[in-house]
Coordinates of C-alpha atoms and ligand atoms in Angstrom, one line a residue:
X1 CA 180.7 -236.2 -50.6
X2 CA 178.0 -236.7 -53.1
X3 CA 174.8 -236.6 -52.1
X4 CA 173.0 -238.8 -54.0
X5 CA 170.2 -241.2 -53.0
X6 CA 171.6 -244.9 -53.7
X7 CA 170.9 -246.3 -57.2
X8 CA 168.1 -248.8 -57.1
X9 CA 170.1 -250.1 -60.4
X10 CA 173.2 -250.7 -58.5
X11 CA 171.3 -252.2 -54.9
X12 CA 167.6 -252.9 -55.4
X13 CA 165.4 -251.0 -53.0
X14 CA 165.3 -253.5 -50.5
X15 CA 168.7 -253.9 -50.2
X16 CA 171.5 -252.1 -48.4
X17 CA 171.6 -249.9 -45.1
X18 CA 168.8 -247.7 -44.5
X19 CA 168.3 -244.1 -44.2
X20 CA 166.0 -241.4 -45.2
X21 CA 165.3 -241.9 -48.7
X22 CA 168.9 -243.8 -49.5
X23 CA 170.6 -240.5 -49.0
X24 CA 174.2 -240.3 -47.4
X25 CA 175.0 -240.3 -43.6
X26 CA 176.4 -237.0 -42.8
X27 CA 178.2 -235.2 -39.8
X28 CA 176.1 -232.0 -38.8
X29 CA 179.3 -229.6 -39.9
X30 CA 179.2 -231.4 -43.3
X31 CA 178.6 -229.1 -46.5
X32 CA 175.1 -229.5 -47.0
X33 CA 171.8 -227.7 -47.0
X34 CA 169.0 -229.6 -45.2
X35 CA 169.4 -232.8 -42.7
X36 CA 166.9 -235.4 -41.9
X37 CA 167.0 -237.1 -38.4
X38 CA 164.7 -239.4 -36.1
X39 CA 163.6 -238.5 -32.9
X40 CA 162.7 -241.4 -31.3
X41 CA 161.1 -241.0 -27.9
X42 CA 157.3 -242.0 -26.6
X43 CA 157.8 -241.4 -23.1
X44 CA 154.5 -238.5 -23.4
X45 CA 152.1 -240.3 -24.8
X46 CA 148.5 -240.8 -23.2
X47 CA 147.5 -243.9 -24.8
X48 CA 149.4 -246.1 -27.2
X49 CA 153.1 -245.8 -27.2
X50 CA 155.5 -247.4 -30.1
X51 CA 156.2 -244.1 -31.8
X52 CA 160.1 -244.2 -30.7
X53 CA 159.9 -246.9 -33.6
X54 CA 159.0 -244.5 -36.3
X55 CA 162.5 -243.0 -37.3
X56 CA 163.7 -247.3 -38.2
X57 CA 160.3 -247.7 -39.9
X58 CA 159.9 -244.7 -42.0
X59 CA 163.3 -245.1 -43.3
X60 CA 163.1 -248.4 -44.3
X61 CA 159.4 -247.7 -46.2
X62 CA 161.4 -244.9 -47.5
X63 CA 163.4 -247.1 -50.0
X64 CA 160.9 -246.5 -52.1
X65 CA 160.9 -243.1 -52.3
X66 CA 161.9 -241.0 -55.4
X67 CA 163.5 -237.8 -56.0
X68 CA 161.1 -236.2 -58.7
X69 CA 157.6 -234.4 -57.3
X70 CA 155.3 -234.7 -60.6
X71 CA 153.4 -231.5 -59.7
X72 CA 155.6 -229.8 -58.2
X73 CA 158.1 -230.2 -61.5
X74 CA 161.1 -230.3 -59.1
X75 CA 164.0 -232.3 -59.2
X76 CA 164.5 -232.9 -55.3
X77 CA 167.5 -234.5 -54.9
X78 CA 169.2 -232.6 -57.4
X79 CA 168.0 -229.0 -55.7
X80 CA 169.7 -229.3 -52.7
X81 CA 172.3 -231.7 -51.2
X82 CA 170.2 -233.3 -48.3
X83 CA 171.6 -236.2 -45.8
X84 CA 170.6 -238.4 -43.0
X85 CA 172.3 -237.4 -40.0
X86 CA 170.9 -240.1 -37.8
X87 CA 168.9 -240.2 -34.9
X88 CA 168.5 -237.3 -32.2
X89 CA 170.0 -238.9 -29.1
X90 CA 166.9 -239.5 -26.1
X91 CA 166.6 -241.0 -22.9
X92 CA 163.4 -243.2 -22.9
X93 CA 162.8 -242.3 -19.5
X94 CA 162.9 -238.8 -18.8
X95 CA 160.9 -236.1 -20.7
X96 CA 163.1 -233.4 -19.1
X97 CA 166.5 -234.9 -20.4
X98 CA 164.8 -235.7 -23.7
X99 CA 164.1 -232.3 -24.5
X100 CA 167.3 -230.8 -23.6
X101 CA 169.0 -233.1 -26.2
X102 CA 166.7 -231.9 -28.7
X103 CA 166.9 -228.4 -28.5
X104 CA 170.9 -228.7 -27.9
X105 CA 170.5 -231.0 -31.4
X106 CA 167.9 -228.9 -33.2
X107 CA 170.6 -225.9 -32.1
X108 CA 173.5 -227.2 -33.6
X109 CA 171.5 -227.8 -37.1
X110 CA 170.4 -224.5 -37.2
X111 CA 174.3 -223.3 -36.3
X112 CA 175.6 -224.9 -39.3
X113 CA 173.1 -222.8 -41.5
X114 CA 170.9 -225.8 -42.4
X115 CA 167.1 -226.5 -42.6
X116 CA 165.7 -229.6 -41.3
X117 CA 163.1 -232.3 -41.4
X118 CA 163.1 -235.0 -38.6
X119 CA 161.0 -238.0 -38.4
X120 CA 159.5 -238.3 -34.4
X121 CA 158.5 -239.6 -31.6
X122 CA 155.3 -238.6 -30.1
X123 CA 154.2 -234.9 -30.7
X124 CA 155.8 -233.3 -27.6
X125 CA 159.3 -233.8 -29.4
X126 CA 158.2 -230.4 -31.0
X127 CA 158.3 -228.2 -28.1
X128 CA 162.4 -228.7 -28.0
X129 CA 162.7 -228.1 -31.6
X130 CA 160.3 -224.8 -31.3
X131 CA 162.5 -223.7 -28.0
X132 CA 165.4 -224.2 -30.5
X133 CA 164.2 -222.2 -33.3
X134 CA 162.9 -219.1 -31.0
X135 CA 166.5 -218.7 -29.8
X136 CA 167.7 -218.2 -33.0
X137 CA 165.4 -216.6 -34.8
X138 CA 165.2 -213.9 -31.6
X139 CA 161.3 -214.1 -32.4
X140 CA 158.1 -215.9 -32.4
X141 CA 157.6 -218.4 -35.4
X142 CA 155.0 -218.5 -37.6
X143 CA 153.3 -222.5 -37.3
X144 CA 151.2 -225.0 -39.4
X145 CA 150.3 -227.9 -37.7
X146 CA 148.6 -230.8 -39.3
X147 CA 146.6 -232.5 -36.6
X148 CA 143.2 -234.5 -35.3
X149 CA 143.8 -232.9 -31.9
X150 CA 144.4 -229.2 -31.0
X151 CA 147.2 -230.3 -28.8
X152 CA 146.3 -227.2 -26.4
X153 CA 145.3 -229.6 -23.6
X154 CA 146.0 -229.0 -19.7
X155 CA 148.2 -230.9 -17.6
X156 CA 147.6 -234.9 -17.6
X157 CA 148.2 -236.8 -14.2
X158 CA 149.3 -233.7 -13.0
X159 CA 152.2 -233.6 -15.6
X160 CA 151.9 -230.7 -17.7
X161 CA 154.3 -231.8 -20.4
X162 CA 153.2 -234.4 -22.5
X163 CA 151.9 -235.3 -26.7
X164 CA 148.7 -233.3 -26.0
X165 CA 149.7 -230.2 -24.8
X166 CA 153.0 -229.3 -26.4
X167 CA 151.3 -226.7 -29.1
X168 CA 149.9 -224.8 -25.8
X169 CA 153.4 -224.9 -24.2
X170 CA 154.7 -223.3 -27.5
X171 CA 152.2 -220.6 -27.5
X172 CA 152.6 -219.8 -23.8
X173 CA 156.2 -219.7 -24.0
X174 CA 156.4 -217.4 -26.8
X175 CA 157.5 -219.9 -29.3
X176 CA 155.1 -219.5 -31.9
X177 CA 152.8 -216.4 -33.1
X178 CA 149.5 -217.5 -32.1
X179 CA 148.1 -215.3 -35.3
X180 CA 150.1 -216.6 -37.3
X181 CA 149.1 -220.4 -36.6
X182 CA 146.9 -222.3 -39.2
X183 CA 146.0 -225.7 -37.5
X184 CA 144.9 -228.2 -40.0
X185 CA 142.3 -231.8 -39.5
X186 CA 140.7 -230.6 -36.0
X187 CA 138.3 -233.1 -35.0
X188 CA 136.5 -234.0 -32.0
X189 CA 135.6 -235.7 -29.8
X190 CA 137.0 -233.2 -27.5
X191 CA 137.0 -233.9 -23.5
X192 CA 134.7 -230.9 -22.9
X193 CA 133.6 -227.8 -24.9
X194 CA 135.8 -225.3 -23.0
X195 CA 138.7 -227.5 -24.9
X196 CA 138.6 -224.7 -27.3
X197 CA 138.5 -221.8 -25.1
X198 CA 142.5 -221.6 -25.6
X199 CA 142.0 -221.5 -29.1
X200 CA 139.6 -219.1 -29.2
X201 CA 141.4 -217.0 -26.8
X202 CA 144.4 -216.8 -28.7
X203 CA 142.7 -216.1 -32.2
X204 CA 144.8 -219.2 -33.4
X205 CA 143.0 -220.2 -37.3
X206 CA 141.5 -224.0 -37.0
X207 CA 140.4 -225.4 -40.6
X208 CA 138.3 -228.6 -39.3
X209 CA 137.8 -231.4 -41.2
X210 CA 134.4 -230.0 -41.2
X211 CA 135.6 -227.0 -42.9
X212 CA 137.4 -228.9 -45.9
X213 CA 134.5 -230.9 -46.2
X214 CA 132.2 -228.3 -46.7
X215 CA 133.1 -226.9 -50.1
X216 CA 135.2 -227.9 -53.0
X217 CA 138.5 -229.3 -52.3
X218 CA 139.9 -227.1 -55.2
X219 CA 138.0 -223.7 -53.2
X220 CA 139.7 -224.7 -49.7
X221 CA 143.1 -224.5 -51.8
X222 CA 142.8 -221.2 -53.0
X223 CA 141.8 -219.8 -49.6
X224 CA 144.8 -220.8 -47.2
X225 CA 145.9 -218.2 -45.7
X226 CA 149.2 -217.1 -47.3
X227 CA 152.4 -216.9 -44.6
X228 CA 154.7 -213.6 -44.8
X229 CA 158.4 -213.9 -44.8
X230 CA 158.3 -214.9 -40.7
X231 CA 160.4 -218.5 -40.0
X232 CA 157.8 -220.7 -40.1
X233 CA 157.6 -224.1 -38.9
X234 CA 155.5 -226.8 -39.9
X235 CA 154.4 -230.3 -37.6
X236 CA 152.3 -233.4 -39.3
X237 CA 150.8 -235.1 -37.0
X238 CA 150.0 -238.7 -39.0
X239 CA 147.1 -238.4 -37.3
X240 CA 145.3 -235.5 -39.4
X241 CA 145.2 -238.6 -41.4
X242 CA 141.7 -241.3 -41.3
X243 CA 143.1 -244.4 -39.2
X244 CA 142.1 -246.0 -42.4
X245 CA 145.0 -243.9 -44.1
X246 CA 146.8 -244.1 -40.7
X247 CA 146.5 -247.3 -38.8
X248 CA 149.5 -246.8 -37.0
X249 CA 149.0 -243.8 -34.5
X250 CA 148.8 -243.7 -30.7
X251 CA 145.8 -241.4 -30.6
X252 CA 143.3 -242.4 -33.6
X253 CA 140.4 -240.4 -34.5
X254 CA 137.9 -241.3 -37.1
X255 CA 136.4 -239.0 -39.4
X256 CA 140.0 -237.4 -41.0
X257 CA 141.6 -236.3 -44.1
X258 CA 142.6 -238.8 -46.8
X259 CA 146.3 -238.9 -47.6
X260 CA 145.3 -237.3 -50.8
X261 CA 143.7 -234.3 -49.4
X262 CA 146.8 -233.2 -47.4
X263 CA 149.2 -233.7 -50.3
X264 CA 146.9 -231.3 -52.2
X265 CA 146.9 -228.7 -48.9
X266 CA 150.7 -229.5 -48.9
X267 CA 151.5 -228.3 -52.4
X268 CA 149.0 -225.8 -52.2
X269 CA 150.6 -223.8 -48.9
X270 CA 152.2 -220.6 -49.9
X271 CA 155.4 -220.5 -47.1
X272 CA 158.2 -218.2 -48.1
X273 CA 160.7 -218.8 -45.1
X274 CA 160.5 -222.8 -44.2
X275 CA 163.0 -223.2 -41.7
X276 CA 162.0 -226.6 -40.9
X277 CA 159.5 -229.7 -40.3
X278 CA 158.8 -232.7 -39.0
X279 CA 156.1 -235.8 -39.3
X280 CA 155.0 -237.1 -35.7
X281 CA 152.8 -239.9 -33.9
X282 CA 153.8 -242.5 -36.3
X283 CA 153.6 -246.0 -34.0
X284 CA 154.7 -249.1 -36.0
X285 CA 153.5 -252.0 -33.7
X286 CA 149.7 -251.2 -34.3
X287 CA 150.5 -250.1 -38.6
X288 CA 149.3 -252.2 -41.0
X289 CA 151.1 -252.9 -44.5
X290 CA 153.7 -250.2 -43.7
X291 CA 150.8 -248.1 -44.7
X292 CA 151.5 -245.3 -41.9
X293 CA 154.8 -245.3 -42.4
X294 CA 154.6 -244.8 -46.5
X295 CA 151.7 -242.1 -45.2
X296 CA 154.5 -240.8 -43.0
X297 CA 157.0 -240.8 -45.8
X298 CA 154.9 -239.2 -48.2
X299 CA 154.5 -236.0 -46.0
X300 CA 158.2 -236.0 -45.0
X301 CA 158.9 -235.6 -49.1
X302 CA 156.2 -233.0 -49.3
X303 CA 157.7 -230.9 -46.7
X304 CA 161.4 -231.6 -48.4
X305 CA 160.1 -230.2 -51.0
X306 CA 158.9 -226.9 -49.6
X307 CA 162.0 -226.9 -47.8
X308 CA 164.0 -226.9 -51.2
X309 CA 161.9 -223.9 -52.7
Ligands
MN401 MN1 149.5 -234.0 -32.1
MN402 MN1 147.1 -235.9 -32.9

């Protein structure tokens, strides 16, 4: 098999069958070093629901998508054979059953020796993919999550799993290496103050928008914190973004980062051991101009490309 996007000589960009980027449709066993899959489920969101529609919309606004990153001087799609191995199979109506097809998915990725991006689904389709990674690895990973919300939230409606809480899940479960966690757009409004009492308790690092804000985008660069050789995971939340860069989320929050901004944090991260990503929280229905979805596109190439390194 070659793995090639499709020639937009040979079928203009709007034609032909969608997938990630116009890349082939593989089998998980293929010969091939990273997939790309949806997850679509929104059965854990607190407000607006529609992001089980992001894998079908992000692959279509990914026609236009190229293979060469300008700064980055890489040629993407001649790097590393990558492939769209579909959808992540869900039941819309249990979170339990959900996550045990994820993590049985995410597993047999990581069996084959592959990295991974995958295209959610609301932001507690991480949790499986962490549970996943933690079992194979045999330790903690190291985690950057792009986000408005800290995601550390208690139990809703007396559920405890659901979009807002899945980062404290990971953290209490030994998924993730709280000191080695860099969360990235916080905002409020939070529900109460002693919403950050988790965080603080756990020493996890919170760059606000605040924090960008407050100094030269080019000095925020050069500080990230720099990641050692630990498998390290990395969640976009499309809601880091403004909701005037990101119409299309369940959970909007004024006051965020342009797409711009995280494109620069994106290229600027220092991550030796990528082992996989995803982009989350992406809801179709309320997106204007495919303008979430390109957003949510534009991230999943970023993270390709660290993948590739
Ligand atoms: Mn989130
Ligand atoms: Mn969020």
């Amino acid at each position: 098999m070659e793995f090639k996007p499709l020639s937009g000589r040979q079928f203009p960009r709007f034609s032909a069958i969608k997938t990630f980027f116009r890349m082939p449709i593989a089998e998980v066993t293929d010969d091939f070093d990273i997939a790309m899959f949806g997850a679509p489920f929104d059965g854990a969101v607190s407000y607006r629901p529609g992001a089980r529609f992001a894998p079908t919309a992000v692959r279509e606004a990914s026609s236009l998508g190229r293979g060469f990153h300008w700064s980055r001087g890489l040629s993407l799609f001649e790097s590393k054979r990558i492939a769209d191995i579909g959808d992540c199979p869900v039941v819309p109506i249990s979170i339990d059953q959900t996550y045990a097809r994820i993590e049985e998915f995410v597993t047999s990725i990581v069996k084959s020796q592959k990295k991974f991006v995958s295209c959610g689904g609301d932001h507690s389709t991480t949790l499986p993919v962490l549970r996943a990674l933690r079992k194979h690895h045999g330790k903690p990973l190291a985690f950057i999550h792009f986000d408005a919300h800290l995601d550390t939230y208690p139990a809703a409606w007396g559920c405890e799993y659901h979009h807002g809480s899945f980062a404290r899940h990971a953290i209490e479960e030994g998924l993730i290496d709280p000191k080695k966690t860099l969360q990235i757009g916080i905002r409020g409004p939070l529900a109460g103050g002693d919403d950050l009492d988790f965080v603080k308790k756990h020493g996890l690092r919170v760059l606000t928008v605040d924090d960008i804000r407050s100094k030269p985008l080019e000095e925020i660069l050069h500080d990230l914190p720099s990641f050692d050789d630990t498998p390290t995971y990395l969640t976009y939340d499309i809601d880091c973004l403004d909701p005037a860069y990101a119409p299309g989320t369940g959970t909007p929050v004024p006051g965020g980062l342009t797409t711009y901004e995280t494109q620069r944090i994106l290229r600027a991260l220092k991550v030796p051991n990528l082992v996989g990503g995803d982009i989350v929280e992406i809801s179709p229905p309320f997106d204007q101009s495919q303008i979430t979805a390109l957003a949510g596109v534009d991230a999943m190439f970023e993270i390709l490309c660290m993948l590739a390194r």
